[in-house]
Amino acid sequence: MLKDRHLIEPEDFTVGELQELFELGDRIIESPEKYSGACRGKLLATLFYEPSTRTRFSFEAAMLRLGGQTIGFSEPGSSSVSKGESIGDTIRTIGCYADIAVMRHPKEGAPLLASKKSVIPLINAGDGGHQHPTQTLTDLMTIRRYKRRLDNLVIGLCGDLKFGRTVHSLVKALSRYDNIKFVFISPNELEIPPHITDKLDKDQFEITQNLEGSLGKLDILYMTRVQRERFFSEDEYLRLKDFFLLNAKKMEKAKQDMIVMHPLPRVNEISTDMDTDERAVYFEQAKMGMYIRMALIMRLLGVE
Ligand code: CP
């Protein structure tokens, strides 16, 4: 039962609970009209202390498509946070008005802290360079739909693997399934952190800087942008930002059924000449985000 629970990191839900969520997501995709009144009378609060397009809009769209309503802020300057209110007091107050809340915050651990004070289900919509569990639900839903499985896969993760919270969450989540191999492709400076690889078997992953040389063995390529907002030095960002570029020419080296995913936003790491390649699924992935968030809201609120 997911009713009244928080979602702060991917492991908060068991593999079985995730499976039930994906199956509800499948049913919503099949017949969205059946769910158009599922959350009538319910209110979702979106607390975004950091910019977002996909996560905030997909949560809002999800709640509206379920017949519920939304309130919230997209930048903290317009709330009493700017007067110095603590995150605990903010979430206690939001719990007086809304039935469920979503929080994005630049500080790692802020949604966890808030969840300790929250009287309503709280969903982490991304905390600093740490975790982004609903992007992971989106990613797993996308992989299931295109590859028809969540096991026996070779996945390449390319770009900023140091600061990329979507990567950290996805690796943690996928490593719970059988026979998953990871190829971590990044410049040395943006390598996957040891706290992620420490939990993997040594023969379960490789680390490389070679994108083209890796393409032929991948079932999935998960591209990410270099996270400018997490760099201490602009010069360092400028030096690394264009390290990888995936384009149509390089894709000739990839398997015919390899899919290209990206949590978006993209900056320069995927050329627009890729967008017509049917293996490029990143906009479909963004759409999956809305459906799986519909399923998540329903389950946390305990509505059918
Ligand atoms: N993928 C993702 O988190 O995008 P936004 O930052 O636009 O929400």
Coordinates of C-alpha atoms and ligand atoms in Angstrom, one line a residue:
M1 CA 0.0 0.0 0.0
L2 CA 1.4 3.3 -1.0
K3 CA -1.3 5.4 0.5
D4 CA 0.0 8.3 2.7
R5 CA 3.6 7.4 2.0
H6 CA 6.4 9.9 0.9
L7 CA 8.6 9.3 -2.1
I8 CA 12.1 10.8 -1.4
E9 CA 14.3 8.3 -3.1
P10 CA 13.7 5.4 -5.5
E11 CA 14.3 2.7 -2.9
D12 CA 11.4 4.0 -0.9
F13 CA 9.2 1.6 -3.0
T14 CA 9.8 -2.1 -3.4
V15 CA 10.2 -3.6 -6.9
G16 CA 6.7 -5.1 -6.4
E17 CA 5.2 -1.7 -5.5
L18 CA 6.9 -0.2 -8.6
Q19 CA 5.5 -2.9 -10.8
E20 CA 2.0 -2.1 -9.6
L21 CA 2.6 1.6 -10.3
F22 CA 3.8 0.8 -13.8
E23 CA 0.7 -1.4 -14.4
L24 CA -1.6 1.4 -13.3
G25 CA 0.4 3.7 -15.6
D26 CA -0.2 1.3 -18.5
R27 CA -3.9 1.3 -17.8
I28 CA -4.0 5.1 -17.7
I29 CA -2.2 5.3 -21.1
E30 CA -4.7 2.8 -22.5
S31 CA -7.9 4.6 -21.3
P32 CA -7.1 8.0 -19.8
E33 CA -10.8 9.0 -19.8
K34 CA -11.5 6.4 -17.2
Y35 CA -9.3 8.3 -14.7
S36 CA -10.5 11.8 -15.5
G37 CA -12.4 12.1 -12.2
A38 CA -10.1 10.0 -10.0
C39 CA -8.8 13.0 -7.9
R40 CA -11.9 15.3 -8.0
G41 CA -11.9 17.4 -4.9
K42 CA -8.1 16.8 -4.2
L43 CA -5.4 19.5 -4.2
L44 CA -1.8 19.1 -5.2
A45 CA 0.8 21.7 -4.0
T46 CA 3.9 22.3 -6.1
L47 CA 6.9 23.8 -4.1
F48 CA 9.6 24.6 -6.6
Y49 CA 12.7 26.3 -5.1
E50 CA 14.6 25.6 -8.3
P51 CA 13.6 26.0 -12.0
S52 CA 11.7 23.2 -13.8
T53 CA 9.7 22.7 -17.0
R54 CA 9.0 19.0 -17.3
T55 CA 8.6 18.0 -13.6
R56 CA 6.4 20.9 -12.5
F57 CA 4.2 20.9 -15.7
S58 CA 3.9 17.2 -15.8
F59 CA 2.8 17.0 -12.1
E60 CA 0.3 19.9 -12.7
A61 CA -1.0 18.3 -15.9
A62 CA -1.2 14.9 -14.1
M63 CA -3.4 16.3 -11.3
L64 CA -5.6 18.3 -13.7
R65 CA -6.1 15.3 -15.9
L66 CA -7.2 13.3 -12.9
G67 CA -9.8 16.0 -12.1
G68 CA -7.9 17.5 -9.2
Q69 CA -6.5 21.0 -8.8
T70 CA -3.1 22.6 -8.1
I71 CA -1.6 25.4 -6.1
G72 CA 2.1 26.3 -5.6
F73 CA 5.1 28.5 -6.5
S74 CA 7.7 28.1 -9.2
E75 CA 10.2 30.3 -7.5
P76 CA 10.6 30.8 -3.7
G77 CA 10.8 34.6 -3.9
S78 CA 7.1 34.8 -4.2
S79 CA 6.5 32.8 -0.9
S80 CA 7.3 33.5 2.7
V81 CA 10.5 31.5 2.2
S82 CA 11.9 34.9 1.2
K83 CA 11.1 36.2 4.7
G84 CA 13.1 33.4 6.3
E85 CA 10.4 30.8 7.0
S86 CA 11.9 27.3 7.5
I87 CA 11.2 24.4 5.2
G88 CA 9.5 22.5 8.1
D89 CA 7.1 25.4 8.8
T90 CA 6.4 25.8 5.1
I91 CA 5.4 22.1 4.6
R92 CA 3.4 22.1 7.9
T93 CA 1.4 25.0 6.5
I94 CA 1.0 23.5 3.0
G95 CA -0.5 20.5 4.8
C96 CA -3.3 22.7 6.1
Y97 CA -4.4 23.4 2.5
A98 CA -3.4 20.6 0.2
D99 CA -3.7 16.8 0.1
I100 CA -0.3 16.0 -1.5
A101 CA 2.8 18.1 -2.2
V102 CA 5.8 18.0 -4.6
M103 CA 9.1 19.7 -3.7
R104 CA 12.2 20.5 -5.7
H105 CA 15.1 22.1 -3.8
P106 CA 18.7 23.0 -4.7
K107 CA 19.9 21.5 -1.4
E108 CA 20.5 17.8 -1.1
G109 CA 18.3 16.3 1.7
A110 CA 15.8 19.2 1.9
P111 CA 12.8 17.1 0.8
L112 CA 13.8 14.4 3.3
L113 CA 13.9 17.0 6.1
A114 CA 10.6 18.4 5.0
S115 CA 9.0 14.9 4.9
K116 CA 9.7 14.5 8.6
K117 CA 7.4 17.5 9.3
S118 CA 4.8 16.8 6.6
V119 CA 1.3 15.6 7.4
I120 CA 0.5 14.9 3.7
P121 CA 2.4 12.7 1.2
L122 CA 5.5 14.5 0.0
I123 CA 7.3 13.8 -3.3
N124 CA 10.9 14.7 -4.0
A125 CA 11.0 16.4 -7.4
G126 CA 14.8 16.6 -7.3
D127 CA 17.2 17.7 -4.6
G128 CA 20.5 19.2 -5.7
G129 CA 22.8 16.7 -7.2
H130 CA 21.3 13.9 -5.1
Q131 CA 18.1 12.2 -6.3
H132 CA 15.2 12.6 -8.7
P133 CA 12.9 9.6 -8.0
T134 CA 10.0 10.6 -10.2
Q135 CA 12.4 11.1 -13.1
T136 CA 13.4 7.5 -12.4
L137 CA 9.8 6.3 -12.5
T138 CA 9.5 8.1 -15.8
D139 CA 12.7 6.5 -17.1
L140 CA 11.7 3.0 -15.9
M141 CA 8.3 3.4 -17.5
T142 CA 9.9 4.4 -20.8
I143 CA 12.4 1.5 -20.7
R144 CA 9.5 -1.0 -20.0
R145 CA 7.4 0.4 -22.9
Y146 CA 10.3 0.4 -25.5
K147 CA 12.4 -2.7 -24.4
R148 CA 9.5 -4.7 -22.8
R149 CA 11.7 -5.6 -19.8
L150 CA 13.7 -4.1 -16.9
D151 CA 16.3 -6.8 -16.8
N152 CA 19.0 -8.2 -19.1
L153 CA 20.0 -4.7 -20.4
V154 CA 23.2 -2.9 -21.1
I155 CA 22.7 0.8 -20.4
G156 CA 25.2 3.6 -21.2
L157 CA 25.0 6.7 -19.2
C158 CA 26.8 9.6 -20.7
G159 CA 27.6 13.2 -19.7
D160 CA 27.7 14.7 -16.3
L161 CA 27.6 11.6 -14.1
K162 CA 29.0 13.5 -11.1
F163 CA 26.2 16.0 -10.6
G164 CA 23.4 14.3 -12.6
R165 CA 20.8 13.4 -10.0
T166 CA 18.7 11.5 -12.6
V167 CA 21.7 9.2 -13.2
H168 CA 22.2 8.5 -9.5
S169 CA 18.6 7.6 -9.0
L170 CA 18.3 5.5 -12.2
V171 CA 21.4 3.5 -11.4
K172 CA 20.1 2.8 -7.9
A173 CA 16.7 1.7 -9.2
L174 CA 17.9 -0.4 -12.1
S175 CA 20.5 -2.2 -10.1
R176 CA 17.7 -4.0 -8.3
Y177 CA 16.8 -5.9 -11.5
D178 CA 18.6 -8.9 -12.9
N179 CA 21.6 -8.8 -15.2
I180 CA 21.9 -5.0 -15.7
K181 CA 25.3 -3.8 -17.0
F182 CA 26.2 -0.1 -16.8
V183 CA 28.7 1.7 -19.1
F184 CA 29.5 5.1 -17.4
I185 CA 30.7 7.5 -20.1
S186 CA 32.0 10.9 -18.9
P187 CA 35.1 13.1 -18.7
N188 CA 37.3 12.3 -15.7
E189 CA 36.2 15.4 -13.9
L190 CA 32.5 14.4 -14.1
E191 CA 32.9 10.7 -13.3
I192 CA 30.2 8.7 -11.5
P193 CA 30.7 9.1 -7.7
P194 CA 32.0 6.1 -5.7
H195 CA 29.0 6.2 -3.4
I196 CA 27.0 5.0 -6.5
T197 CA 29.5 2.4 -7.9
D198 CA 30.3 1.1 -4.4
K199 CA 26.9 -0.6 -4.4
L200 CA 27.5 -2.4 -7.7
D201 CA 29.5 -5.5 -8.4
K202 CA 32.9 -4.9 -10.0
D203 CA 31.9 -6.8 -13.2
Q204 CA 28.6 -4.9 -13.4
F205 CA 30.0 -1.7 -14.7
E206 CA 32.8 0.0 -16.7
I207 CA 34.0 3.6 -16.8
T208 CA 35.1 5.1 -20.0
Q209 CA 35.4 8.4 -21.9
N210 CA 34.7 6.8 -25.3
L211 CA 31.1 7.3 -26.4
E212 CA 31.6 6.2 -30.0
G213 CA 33.4 3.0 -29.0
S214 CA 30.7 2.1 -26.6
L215 CA 27.6 2.6 -28.8
G216 CA 27.7 -0.9 -30.4
K217 CA 27.2 -2.7 -27.2
L218 CA 24.3 -0.7 -25.7
D219 CA 20.6 -1.4 -25.5
I220 CA 20.0 2.0 -24.1
L221 CA 22.0 5.3 -24.2
Y222 CA 21.0 7.7 -21.5
M223 CA 22.4 11.2 -22.4
T224 CA 22.6 14.0 -19.8
R225 CA 23.6 17.6 -20.0
V226 CA 26.5 19.1 -18.0
Q227 CA 24.9 20.7 -15.0
R228 CA 26.1 24.3 -15.1
E229 CA 24.2 25.3 -11.9
R230 CA 26.3 22.8 -9.8
F231 CA 29.7 24.0 -11.0
F232 CA 31.9 26.2 -8.7
S233 CA 33.8 27.6 -11.7
E234 CA 32.3 28.9 -14.9
D235 CA 35.6 28.3 -16.8
E236 CA 35.5 24.6 -15.8
Y237 CA 31.9 24.4 -17.1
L238 CA 32.8 26.0 -20.4
R239 CA 35.7 23.6 -20.8
L240 CA 33.5 20.5 -20.3
K241 CA 30.1 21.5 -21.6
D242 CA 30.7 20.2 -25.2
F243 CA 32.7 17.1 -24.3
F244 CA 30.1 14.8 -25.9
L245 CA 27.8 15.4 -28.9
L246 CA 25.6 12.6 -30.2
N247 CA 24.5 13.1 -33.8
A248 CA 23.1 11.1 -36.7
K249 CA 26.6 10.1 -38.0
K250 CA 27.7 8.6 -34.7
M251 CA 24.4 6.7 -34.4
E252 CA 25.4 4.6 -37.4
K253 CA 27.6 2.7 -34.9
A254 CA 24.6 1.9 -32.6
K255 CA 22.3 -1.1 -32.7
Q256 CA 19.2 -0.7 -34.7
D257 CA 17.0 -1.2 -31.6
M258 CA 19.1 0.9 -29.2
I259 CA 17.0 3.7 -27.7
V260 CA 18.3 7.1 -26.9
M261 CA 16.9 8.6 -23.7
H262 CA 17.5 12.0 -22.0
P263 CA 15.8 13.5 -19.0
L264 CA 15.9 16.9 -20.7
P265 CA 16.5 19.8 -20.9
R266 CA 19.2 19.2 -23.5
V267 CA 21.8 21.8 -24.2
N268 CA 24.4 20.7 -26.8
E269 CA 24.8 17.0 -26.2
I270 CA 22.3 15.7 -28.7
S271 CA 22.2 17.2 -32.2
T272 CA 18.7 18.1 -33.5
D273 CA 19.4 15.9 -36.5
M274 CA 18.8 13.0 -34.1
D275 CA 15.2 14.0 -33.4
T276 CA 13.8 12.2 -36.5
D277 CA 15.6 9.0 -35.7
E278 CA 13.0 6.6 -34.3
R279 CA 15.5 5.4 -31.7
A280 CA 15.4 8.9 -30.1
V281 CA 12.6 8.6 -27.5
Y282 CA 13.3 11.6 -25.2
F283 CA 10.1 13.5 -26.0
E284 CA 8.0 10.3 -25.6
Q285 CA 9.9 9.9 -22.3
A286 CA 8.8 13.3 -21.2
K287 CA 5.2 12.3 -22.0
M288 CA 5.6 9.1 -19.9
G289 CA 6.5 11.3 -17.0
M290 CA 2.9 12.7 -16.9
Y291 CA 1.3 9.2 -17.0
I292 CA 3.4 7.7 -14.3
R293 CA 2.9 10.8 -12.1
M294 CA -0.8 10.4 -12.5
A295 CA -0.4 6.8 -11.2
L296 CA 1.8 8.0 -8.4
I297 CA -0.6 10.7 -7.2
M298 CA -3.5 8.2 -7.3
R299 CA -1.6 5.6 -5.3
L300 CA -0.3 8.1 -2.6
L301 CA -3.8 9.5 -2.2
G302 CA -5.3 6.0 -2.1
V303 CA -7.9 6.8 -4.8
E304 CA -9.0 4.4 -7.6
Ligands
CP1 N1 13.9 16.2 -16.3 C1 13.6 17.3 -15.5 O1 13.7 17.2 -14.3 O2 13.3 18.4 -16.2 P1 12.9 19.8 -15.5 O3 14.2 20.3 -14.8 O4 12.5 20.7 -16.7 O5 11.8 19.5 -14.5

